């Protein structure tokens, strides 16, 4: 019902994979040769491809940040895994992907052809077009993500977990929620399966601790880079696509008016979500504090490091989703859900009374120049 949210998750995963590439690029290991860390490595690590097998603890998956933290401190060796070997673990079928892209591309061409020849376009075709565009962008965002990896890469540390946590200091003394290395990444994005569902009294996910696998439903942290700008523009364009049916022929006037109100509600809710999430995301990443400090020049060079460390500690201890965002987004989510539900229902209800010419096909011969 809401493919734009799946697209947001895909974009967030790509941003995190790109961030891991930048972090590993700055890794210096004197006298050691190792494969180049690529986007495929980042996806592979963040989906739980690397599993730590300590001698005194149950095996548990680690993400790219935790892996980098272990390598920098000499607890594990840099994985001797090339990008080709990572992709060899993927079950993705290139022919199936190509066929899917060909089918969706032909559908888009059909819609364009109908618009040029002024043939009626139905709400079903508009809604399908929006889903198709989201699917194509999702495909591009996940182009380097391995599919359905069954055999992870096992890493054995040269220290016991107890020693690693002791040497990590006070940050590692707090009880962990997922794995003993939770302290490496704070605040950690919440997972729908392990954090949200228990509060809603839904059936929860795996109860075993440490987690046997990394969940793929964590709230994305996209930041303020080009990916965030692209996702914002595409999301608003996706919501705005429903306005194309503003003057379409509907079975009744009431259905037409409800479609218009639902289209406005979807676009407005998406915009409010982006405003709230952009503001809070700046606090999660410490962006507003850093920008404010630069603009106001609040501290001198002598105490700059101390102030930055203080801001970093405050950022790590801050809630990922504060109360004010929950209060605002709860009614927004309800309105969005109702509007989206009506859009989906009306797509099928409107098929009972289609406009004249809805079953006409595009005359492709008209696009061929002839004398």
mmCIF file of C-alpha atoms in Angstrom:
data_model
loop_
_atom_site.group_PDB
_atom_site.id
_atom_site.type_symbol
_atom_site.label_atom_id
_atom_site.label_comp_id
_atom_site.label_asym_id
_atom_site.label_seq_id
_atom_site.Cartn_x
_atom_site.Cartn_y
_atom_site.Cartn_z
ATOM 1 C CA UNK A 1 0.000 0.000 0.000
ATOM 2 C CA UNK A 2 2.893 2.371 0.654
ATOM 3 C CA UNK A 3 5.843 1.538 -1.636
ATOM 4 C CA UNK A 4 7.463 4.899 -0.880
ATOM 5 C CA UNK A 5 8.249 3.659 2.624
ATOM 6 C CA UNK A 6 9.930 0.553 1.260
ATOM 7 C CA UNK A 7 11.891 2.874 -1.027
ATOM 8 C CA UNK A 8 12.936 4.903 2.028
ATOM 9 C CA UNK A 9 14.268 1.725 3.662
ATOM 10 C CA UNK A 10 16.154 0.819 0.480
ATOM 11 C CA UNK A 11 17.657 4.312 0.249
ATOM 12 C CA UNK A 12 18.636 4.239 3.925
ATOM 13 C CA UNK A 13 20.400 0.911 3.448
ATOM 14 C CA UNK A 14 22.298 2.281 0.456
ATOM 15 C CA UNK A 15 23.317 5.398 2.441
ATOM 16 C CA UNK A 16 24.618 3.202 5.273
ATOM 17 C CA UNK A 17 26.529 1.022 2.801
ATOM 18 C CA UNK A 18 28.066 4.136 1.208
ATOM 19 C CA UNK A 19 28.992 5.425 4.670
ATOM 20 C CA UNK A 20 30.813 2.174 5.395
ATOM 21 C CA UNK A 21 32.790 2.597 2.162
ATOM 22 C CA UNK A 22 33.916 6.056 3.320
ATOM 23 C CA UNK A 23 34.797 4.760 6.794
ATOM 24 C CA UNK A 24 36.840 1.836 5.483
ATOM 25 C CA UNK A 25 38.582 4.138 3.019
ATOM 26 C CA UNK A 26 40.141 5.933 5.992
ATOM 27 C CA UNK A 27 41.251 2.673 7.593
ATOM 28 C CA UNK A 28 45.044 2.362 7.717
ATOM 29 C CA UNK A 29 46.595 -1.065 8.325
ATOM 30 C CA UNK A 30 50.397 -0.788 7.920
ATOM 31 C CA UNK A 31 51.998 -3.763 6.204
ATOM 32 C CA UNK A 32 48.686 -5.440 5.388
ATOM 33 C CA UNK A 33 47.157 -5.989 1.980
ATOM 34 C CA UNK A 34 43.426 -6.449 1.832
ATOM 35 C CA UNK A 35 40.607 -6.317 -0.744
ATOM 36 C CA UNK A 36 39.034 -2.941 -1.408
ATOM 37 C CA UNK A 37 35.870 -2.335 0.615
ATOM 38 C CA UNK A 38 33.019 -1.750 -1.833
ATOM 39 C CA UNK A 39 29.308 -1.011 -1.779
ATOM 40 C CA UNK A 40 28.668 -4.734 -1.987
ATOM 41 C CA UNK A 41 30.744 -5.278 1.156
ATOM 42 C CA UNK A 42 28.730 -2.571 2.918
ATOM 43 C CA UNK A 43 25.388 -4.144 2.031
ATOM 44 C CA UNK A 44 26.714 -7.595 2.892
ATOM 45 C CA UNK A 45 27.960 -6.508 6.311
ATOM 46 C CA UNK A 46 24.843 -4.530 7.254
ATOM 47 C CA UNK A 47 22.555 -7.421 6.357
ATOM 48 C CA UNK A 48 24.426 -9.706 8.758
ATOM 49 C CA UNK A 49 26.895 -11.306 6.362
ATOM 50 C CA UNK A 50 29.699 -11.290 8.950
ATOM 51 C CA UNK A 51 29.214 -13.361 12.102
ATOM 52 C CA UNK A 52 31.510 -13.058 15.109
ATOM 53 C CA UNK A 53 32.349 -16.381 16.776
ATOM 54 C CA UNK A 54 34.076 -15.611 20.103
ATOM 55 C CA UNK A 55 35.418 -18.498 22.217
ATOM 56 C CA UNK A 56 33.376 -17.547 25.309
ATOM 57 C CA UNK A 57 30.088 -16.445 23.743
ATOM 58 C CA UNK A 58 27.393 -17.501 21.328
ATOM 59 C CA UNK A 59 27.997 -16.433 17.736
ATOM 60 C CA UNK A 60 26.241 -13.235 16.674
ATOM 61 C CA UNK A 61 26.099 -11.058 13.531
ATOM 62 C CA UNK A 62 27.872 -7.701 13.320
ATOM 63 C CA UNK A 63 27.323 -4.736 11.007
ATOM 64 C CA UNK A 64 29.909 -2.663 9.146
ATOM 65 C CA UNK A 65 30.457 -0.168 11.991
ATOM 66 C CA UNK A 66 31.058 -2.922 14.514
ATOM 67 C CA UNK A 67 33.363 -4.744 12.110
ATOM 68 C CA UNK A 68 35.400 -1.578 11.536
ATOM 69 C CA UNK A 69 35.615 -1.009 15.301
ATOM 70 C CA UNK A 70 36.958 -4.547 15.814
ATOM 71 C CA UNK A 71 39.497 -4.234 12.968
ATOM 72 C CA UNK A 72 40.806 -0.856 14.181
ATOM 73 C CA UNK A 73 41.524 -2.320 17.617
ATOM 74 C CA UNK A 74 43.099 -5.483 16.255
ATOM 75 C CA UNK A 75 40.479 -7.901 17.577
ATOM 76 C CA UNK A 76 39.814 -9.431 14.142
ATOM 77 C CA UNK A 77 41.660 -9.462 10.847
ATOM 78 C CA UNK A 78 40.423 -7.595 7.795
ATOM 79 C CA UNK A 79 38.142 -10.049 5.912
ATOM 80 C CA UNK A 80 39.815 -11.532 2.848
ATOM 81 C CA UNK A 81 36.613 -11.325 0.874
ATOM 82 C CA UNK A 82 36.525 -9.700 -2.552
ATOM 83 C CA UNK A 83 33.519 -7.980 -4.099
ATOM 84 C CA UNK A 84 33.245 -10.823 -6.617
ATOM 85 C CA UNK A 85 33.115 -13.389 -3.807
ATOM 86 C CA UNK A 86 30.425 -11.373 -2.052
ATOM 87 C CA UNK A 87 28.316 -11.258 -5.204
ATOM 88 C CA UNK A 88 28.870 -14.986 -5.726
ATOM 89 C CA UNK A 89 26.841 -15.569 -2.547
ATOM 90 C CA UNK A 90 23.854 -13.740 -4.039
ATOM 91 C CA UNK A 91 20.912 -15.703 -5.450
ATOM 92 C CA UNK A 92 19.878 -12.835 -7.748
ATOM 93 C CA UNK A 93 18.890 -13.843 -11.281
ATOM 94 C CA UNK A 94 20.088 -11.354 -13.880
ATOM 95 C CA UNK A 95 17.724 -12.665 -16.549
ATOM 96 C CA UNK A 96 14.712 -12.320 -14.246
ATOM 97 C CA UNK A 97 15.709 -8.748 -13.375
ATOM 98 C CA UNK A 98 16.131 -7.858 -17.028
ATOM 99 C CA UNK A 99 12.751 -9.349 -17.905
ATOM 100 C CA UNK A 100 11.076 -7.433 -15.082
ATOM 101 C CA UNK A 101 12.631 -4.155 -16.206
ATOM 102 C CA UNK A 102 11.561 -4.865 -19.796
ATOM 103 C CA UNK A 103 7.944 -5.484 -18.757
ATOM 104 C CA UNK A 104 7.731 -2.416 -16.541
ATOM 105 C CA UNK A 105 9.410 -0.291 -19.210
ATOM 106 C CA UNK A 106 6.855 -1.407 -21.783
ATOM 107 C CA UNK A 107 4.030 -0.516 -19.390
ATOM 108 C CA UNK A 108 5.427 3.001 -18.944
ATOM 109 C CA UNK A 109 5.713 3.415 -22.726
ATOM 110 C CA UNK A 110 2.073 2.319 -23.074
ATOM 111 C CA UNK A 111 0.939 4.987 -20.587
ATOM 112 C CA UNK A 112 2.956 7.666 -22.389
ATOM 113 C CA UNK A 113 1.499 6.548 -25.722
ATOM 114 C CA UNK A 114 -2.069 6.741 -24.393
ATOM 115 C CA UNK A 115 -1.424 10.237 -23.028
ATOM 116 C CA UNK A 116 -0.013 11.435 -26.370
ATOM 117 C CA UNK A 117 -2.991 10.058 -28.321
ATOM 118 C CA UNK A 118 -5.391 11.397 -25.665
ATOM 119 C CA UNK A 119 -6.811 7.980 -24.851
ATOM 120 C CA UNK A 120 -8.496 7.583 -21.447
ATOM 121 C CA UNK A 121 -6.207 6.497 -18.603
ATOM 122 C CA UNK A 122 -7.818 4.805 -15.618
ATOM 123 C CA UNK A 123 -7.048 5.183 -11.921
ATOM 124 C CA UNK A 124 -5.825 1.580 -11.957
ATOM 125 C CA UNK A 125 -3.207 2.459 -14.570
ATOM 126 C CA UNK A 126 -2.118 5.592 -12.660
ATOM 127 C CA UNK A 127 -1.757 3.653 -9.410
ATOM 128 C CA UNK A 128 0.097 0.841 -11.150
ATOM 129 C CA UNK A 129 2.411 3.404 -12.759
ATOM 130 C CA UNK A 130 3.273 4.839 -9.346
ATOM 131 C CA UNK A 131 4.089 1.369 -8.015
ATOM 132 C CA UNK A 132 6.161 0.570 -11.090
ATOM 133 C CA UNK A 133 8.252 3.755 -10.747
ATOM 134 C CA UNK A 134 8.900 2.982 -7.073
ATOM 135 C CA UNK A 135 9.920 -0.568 -7.983
ATOM 136 C CA UNK A 136 12.410 0.644 -10.586
ATOM 137 C CA UNK A 137 14.031 3.079 -8.160
ATOM 138 C CA UNK A 138 14.155 0.402 -5.456
ATOM 139 C CA UNK A 139 15.854 -1.880 -7.956
ATOM 140 C CA UNK A 140 18.534 0.748 -8.574
ATOM 141 C CA UNK A 141 19.045 1.363 -4.830
ATOM 142 C CA UNK A 142 19.488 -2.359 -4.174
ATOM 143 C CA UNK A 143 21.482 -3.051 -7.335
ATOM 144 C CA UNK A 144 24.613 -3.957 -5.302
ATOM 145 C CA UNK A 145 22.837 -5.755 -2.459
ATOM 146 C CA UNK A 146 23.311 -9.553 -2.382
ATOM 147 C CA UNK A 147 20.058 -11.494 -2.389
ATOM 148 C CA UNK A 148 19.149 -14.372 -0.060
ATOM 149 C CA UNK A 149 22.616 -15.093 1.369
ATOM 150 C CA UNK A 150 22.469 -18.299 3.404
ATOM 151 C CA UNK A 151 26.096 -18.876 4.458
ATOM 152 C CA UNK A 152 27.685 -15.969 6.399
ATOM 153 C CA UNK A 153 31.391 -15.261 6.779
ATOM 154 C CA UNK A 154 32.633 -16.414 10.198
ATOM 155 C CA UNK A 155 35.134 -14.169 12.004
ATOM 156 C CA UNK A 156 36.999 -15.385 15.087
ATOM 157 C CA UNK A 157 38.327 -12.675 17.448
ATOM 158 C CA UNK A 158 41.659 -13.061 19.195
ATOM 159 C CA UNK A 159 40.122 -12.010 22.513
ATOM 160 C CA UNK A 160 37.189 -13.141 24.562
ATOM 161 C CA UNK A 161 34.074 -10.974 24.537
ATOM 162 C CA UNK A 162 34.535 -10.291 28.237
ATOM 163 C CA UNK A 163 37.986 -8.827 27.567
ATOM 164 C CA UNK A 164 36.759 -6.791 24.589
ATOM 165 C CA UNK A 165 33.946 -5.253 26.646
ATOM 166 C CA UNK A 166 36.252 -4.550 29.570
ATOM 167 C CA UNK A 167 38.762 -2.746 27.355
ATOM 168 C CA UNK A 168 35.939 -0.767 25.680
ATOM 169 C CA UNK A 169 35.317 1.145 28.921
ATOM 170 C CA UNK A 170 32.127 2.507 30.520
ATOM 171 C CA UNK A 171 30.151 2.604 27.250
ATOM 172 C CA UNK A 172 30.178 -1.215 27.076
ATOM 173 C CA UNK A 173 28.935 -1.751 30.636
ATOM 174 C CA UNK A 174 25.288 -1.030 29.856
ATOM 175 C CA UNK A 175 23.047 -4.060 29.163
ATOM 176 C CA UNK A 176 22.743 -4.752 25.459
ATOM 177 C CA UNK A 177 19.482 -5.132 23.522
ATOM 178 C CA UNK A 178 20.645 -7.066 20.479
ATOM 179 C CA UNK A 179 24.327 -8.034 20.653
ATOM 180 C CA UNK A 180 27.205 -7.279 23.038
ATOM 181 C CA UNK A 181 28.554 -4.708 20.541
ATOM 182 C CA UNK A 182 25.471 -2.469 20.617
ATOM 183 C CA UNK A 183 27.502 0.278 22.282
ATOM 184 C CA UNK A 184 29.540 0.836 19.091
ATOM 185 C CA UNK A 185 26.543 2.446 17.359
ATOM 186 C CA UNK A 186 24.436 4.791 19.488
ATOM 187 C CA UNK A 187 21.726 5.840 19.166
ATOM 188 C CA UNK A 188 20.894 2.681 17.246
ATOM 189 C CA UNK A 189 17.962 2.966 14.803
ATOM 190 C CA UNK A 190 14.992 1.056 16.238
ATOM 191 C CA UNK A 191 13.686 -2.055 14.577
ATOM 192 C CA UNK A 192 9.996 -2.642 13.944
ATOM 193 C CA UNK A 193 10.423 -6.304 14.881
ATOM 194 C CA UNK A 194 12.369 -5.951 18.134
ATOM 195 C CA UNK A 195 11.482 -2.460 19.419
ATOM 196 C CA UNK A 196 8.141 -1.271 17.980
ATOM 197 C CA UNK A 197 6.069 -4.460 18.003
ATOM 198 C CA UNK A 198 6.571 -5.200 21.727
ATOM 199 C CA UNK A 199 5.170 -1.740 22.606
ATOM 200 C CA UNK A 200 2.131 -2.382 20.385
ATOM 201 C CA UNK A 201 1.588 -5.799 22.004
ATOM 202 C CA UNK A 202 2.069 -7.537 18.691
ATOM 203 C CA UNK A 203 3.763 -10.870 18.319
ATOM 204 C CA UNK A 204 7.440 -10.070 18.690
ATOM 205 C CA UNK A 205 10.411 -11.328 16.745
ATOM 206 C CA UNK A 206 13.274 -13.558 17.891
ATOM 207 C CA UNK A 207 13.608 -13.675 21.687
ATOM 208 C CA UNK A 208 17.095 -15.158 21.655
ATOM 209 C CA UNK A 209 19.914 -12.847 22.768
ATOM 210 C CA UNK A 210 22.282 -12.137 21.213
ATOM 211 C CA UNK A 211 20.199 -11.927 18.057
ATOM 212 C CA UNK A 212 20.891 -14.784 15.634
ATOM 213 C CA UNK A 213 20.479 -12.416 12.666
ATOM 214 C CA UNK A 214 20.243 -8.700 11.925
ATOM 215 C CA UNK A 215 16.749 -7.447 11.196
ATOM 216 C CA UNK A 216 16.207 -5.617 7.897
ATOM 217 C CA UNK A 217 13.430 -3.340 9.171
ATOM 218 C CA UNK A 218 15.421 -0.701 11.015
ATOM 219 C CA UNK A 219 14.302 2.884 10.589
ATOM 220 C CA UNK A 220 16.560 4.425 7.922
ATOM 221 C CA UNK A 221 19.022 7.213 8.707
ATOM 222 C CA UNK A 222 19.422 8.979 5.366
ATOM 223 C CA UNK A 223 21.051 12.264 6.403
ATOM 224 C CA UNK A 224 21.021 15.405 4.268
ATOM 225 C CA UNK A 225 23.003 14.327 1.215
ATOM 226 C CA UNK A 226 22.004 13.859 -2.425
ATOM 227 C CA UNK A 227 20.169 10.621 -1.610
ATOM 228 C CA UNK A 228 17.921 12.456 0.857
ATOM 229 C CA UNK A 229 17.159 15.210 -1.651
ATOM 230 C CA UNK A 230 16.399 12.663 -4.367
ATOM 231 C CA UNK A 231 14.161 10.631 -2.043
ATOM 232 C CA UNK A 232 12.249 13.755 -0.982
ATOM 233 C CA UNK A 233 11.654 14.869 -4.585
ATOM 234 C CA UNK A 234 10.708 11.365 -5.722
ATOM 235 C CA UNK A 235 8.350 10.831 -2.766
ATOM 236 C CA UNK A 236 6.553 14.116 -3.389
ATOM 237 C CA UNK A 237 6.399 13.281 -7.107
ATOM 238 C CA UNK A 238 4.984 9.869 -6.289
ATOM 239 C CA UNK A 239 2.284 11.437 -4.106
ATOM 240 C CA UNK A 240 1.647 14.131 -6.711
ATOM 241 C CA UNK A 241 1.093 11.501 -9.400
ATOM 242 C CA UNK A 242 -2.363 10.879 -7.935
ATOM 243 C CA UNK A 243 -3.280 14.475 -8.865
ATOM 244 C CA UNK A 244 -3.140 13.388 -12.518
ATOM 245 C CA UNK A 245 -6.531 11.736 -11.935
ATOM 246 C CA UNK A 246 -8.013 14.988 -10.560
ATOM 247 C CA UNK A 247 -10.382 15.389 -13.532
ATOM 248 C CA UNK A 248 -10.720 11.742 -14.474
ATOM 249 C CA UNK A 249 -14.128 10.236 -15.038
ATOM 250 C CA UNK A 250 -15.398 8.568 -11.839
ATOM 251 C CA UNK A 251 -18.613 6.568 -11.372
ATOM 252 C CA UNK A 252 -20.001 9.202 -8.968
ATOM 253 C CA UNK A 253 -19.165 12.756 -7.975
ATOM 254 C CA UNK A 254 -18.633 11.673 -4.372
ATOM 255 C CA UNK A 255 -15.921 9.204 -5.421
ATOM 256 C CA UNK A 256 -14.211 11.925 -7.461
ATOM 257 C CA UNK A 257 -14.247 14.333 -4.504
ATOM 258 C CA UNK A 258 -12.957 11.659 -2.121
ATOM 259 C CA UNK A 259 -10.123 10.886 -4.568
ATOM 260 C CA UNK A 260 -9.172 14.558 -4.639
ATOM 261 C CA UNK A 261 -9.201 14.855 -0.844
ATOM 262 C CA UNK A 262 -7.236 11.623 -0.497
ATOM 263 C CA UNK A 263 -4.623 12.864 -2.982
ATOM 264 C CA UNK A 264 -4.208 16.123 -1.058
ATOM 265 C CA UNK A 265 -4.020 14.244 2.261
ATOM 266 C CA UNK A 266 -1.326 11.865 1.020
ATOM 267 C CA UNK A 267 0.861 14.687 -0.284
ATOM 268 C CA UNK A 268 0.354 16.800 2.868
ATOM 269 C CA UNK A 269 1.123 13.899 5.209
ATOM 270 C CA UNK A 270 4.255 13.023 3.259
ATOM 271 C CA UNK A 271 5.451 16.641 3.460
ATOM 272 C CA UNK A 272 4.790 16.856 7.230
ATOM 273 C CA UNK A 273 6.639 13.581 7.727
ATOM 274 C CA UNK A 274 9.650 14.887 5.814
ATOM 275 C CA UNK A 275 9.739 18.150 7.809
ATOM 276 C CA UNK A 276 9.594 16.338 11.164
ATOM 277 C CA UNK A 277 12.009 13.608 10.158
ATOM 278 C CA UNK A 278 14.539 16.024 8.643
ATOM 279 C CA UNK A 279 14.537 18.110 11.807
ATOM 280 C CA UNK A 280 14.932 15.098 14.103
ATOM 281 C CA UNK A 281 17.481 13.441 11.830
ATOM 282 C CA UNK A 282 19.645 16.539 12.220
ATOM 283 C CA UNK A 283 19.622 16.000 15.990
ATOM 284 C CA UNK A 284 20.372 12.281 15.650
ATOM 285 C CA UNK A 285 23.470 13.010 13.596
ATOM 286 C CA UNK A 286 24.427 16.146 15.535
ATOM 287 C CA UNK A 287 24.053 18.212 12.365
ATOM 288 C CA UNK A 288 22.251 21.197 13.919
ATOM 289 C CA UNK A 289 24.710 21.435 16.807
ATOM 290 C CA UNK A 290 27.696 21.425 14.458
ATOM 291 C CA UNK A 291 26.146 23.985 12.115
ATOM 292 C CA UNK A 292 25.118 26.200 15.017
ATOM 293 C CA UNK A 293 28.594 26.065 16.488
ATOM 294 C CA UNK A 294 30.157 27.043 13.169
ATOM 295 C CA UNK A 295 27.736 29.905 12.493
ATOM 296 C CA UNK A 296 27.828 31.377 15.975
ATOM 297 C CA UNK A 297 31.491 30.614 16.605
ATOM 298 C CA UNK A 298 30.589 29.836 20.194
ATOM 299 C CA UNK A 299 33.841 28.261 21.242
ATOM 300 C CA UNK A 300 37.481 29.036 20.705
ATOM 301 C CA UNK A 301 40.005 26.695 19.178
ATOM 302 C CA UNK A 302 41.398 25.786 22.601
ATOM 303 C CA UNK A 303 38.208 24.161 23.889
ATOM 304 C CA UNK A 304 36.856 23.037 20.524
ATOM 305 C CA UNK A 305 37.637 19.351 21.077
ATOM 306 C CA UNK A 306 35.988 19.356 24.470
ATOM 307 C CA UNK A 307 32.788 20.910 23.160
ATOM 308 C CA UNK A 308 32.651 18.475 20.242
ATOM 309 C CA UNK A 309 33.071 15.521 22.612
ATOM 310 C CA UNK A 310 30.272 16.893 24.805
ATOM 311 C CA UNK A 311 27.964 17.220 21.783
ATOM 312 C CA UNK A 312 28.837 13.685 20.677
ATOM 313 C CA UNK A 313 27.975 12.267 24.114
ATOM 314 C CA UNK A 314 24.669 14.149 24.118
ATOM 315 C CA UNK A 315 23.884 12.864 20.638
ATOM 316 C CA UNK A 316 24.574 9.241 21.607
ATOM 317 C CA UNK A 317 22.293 9.499 24.642
ATOM 318 C CA UNK A 318 19.416 11.163 22.756
ATOM 319 C CA UNK A 319 16.242 9.229 21.921
ATOM 320 C CA UNK A 320 16.044 8.096 18.309
ATOM 321 C CA UNK A 321 12.327 8.949 18.145
ATOM 322 C CA UNK A 322 11.349 11.629 20.707
ATOM 323 C CA UNK A 323 7.900 12.027 22.258
ATOM 324 C CA UNK A 324 7.035 15.177 20.266
ATOM 325 C CA UNK A 325 7.553 13.330 16.973
ATOM 326 C CA UNK A 326 5.284 10.494 18.121
ATOM 327 C CA UNK A 327 2.562 13.008 19.106
ATOM 328 C CA UNK A 328 2.682 14.738 15.715
ATOM 329 C CA UNK A 329 3.096 11.685 13.531
ATOM 330 C CA UNK A 330 0.354 9.564 15.136
ATOM 331 C CA UNK A 331 -2.589 11.560 13.675
ATOM 332 C CA UNK A 332 -0.625 12.106 10.447
ATOM 333 C CA UNK A 333 -0.175 8.346 10.118
ATOM 334 C CA UNK A 334 -3.892 7.738 10.743
ATOM 335 C CA UNK A 335 -4.908 10.272 8.065
ATOM 336 C CA UNK A 336 -2.354 8.879 5.623
ATOM 337 C CA UNK A 337 -3.547 5.306 6.210
ATOM 338 C CA UNK A 338 -7.190 6.236 5.641
ATOM 339 C CA UNK A 339 -6.370 8.195 2.472
ATOM 340 C CA UNK A 340 -4.144 5.457 1.095
ATOM 341 C CA UNK A 341 -6.774 2.802 1.880
ATOM 342 C CA UNK A 342 -9.417 4.761 -0.015
ATOM 343 C CA UNK A 343 -7.101 5.171 -3.020
ATOM 344 C CA UNK A 344 -6.549 1.412 -3.203
ATOM 345 C CA UNK A 345 -10.248 0.592 -2.796
ATOM 346 C CA UNK A 346 -11.380 3.207 -5.315
ATOM 347 C CA UNK A 347 -8.948 1.849 -7.914
ATOM 348 C CA UNK A 348 -11.053 -1.298 -8.071
ATOM 349 C CA UNK A 349 -14.459 0.288 -7.477
ATOM 350 C CA UNK A 350 -13.990 2.648 -10.418
ATOM 351 C CA UNK A 351 -13.637 -0.325 -12.785
ATOM 352 C CA UNK A 352 -17.416 -0.753 -12.720
ATOM 353 C CA UNK A 353 -17.889 2.345 -14.864
ATOM 354 C CA UNK A 354 -14.965 3.058 -17.178
ATOM 355 C CA UNK A 355 -14.877 5.947 -19.651
ATOM 356 C CA UNK A 356 -15.442 5.431 -23.343
ATOM 357 C CA UNK A 357 -12.187 4.473 -25.019
ATOM 358 C CA UNK A 358 -10.614 2.866 -21.940
ATOM 359 C CA UNK A 359 -10.278 -0.390 -23.862
ATOM 360 C CA UNK A 360 -8.837 1.237 -26.989
ATOM 361 C CA UNK A 361 -5.203 0.415 -27.687
ATOM 362 C CA UNK A 362 -2.434 2.737 -28.765
ATOM 363 C CA UNK A 363 -2.059 3.082 -32.530
ATOM 364 C CA UNK A 364 1.704 2.751 -32.737
ATOM 365 C CA UNK A 365 1.664 3.216 -36.504
ATOM 366 C CA UNK A 366 0.832 6.892 -35.946
ATOM 367 C CA UNK A 367 4.291 7.395 -34.433
ATOM 368 C CA UNK A 368 6.028 6.138 -37.569
ATOM 369 C CA UNK A 369 6.768 8.918 -40.117
ATOM 370 C CA UNK A 370 5.342 8.180 -43.548
ATOM 371 C CA UNK A 371 4.611 10.013 -46.783
#
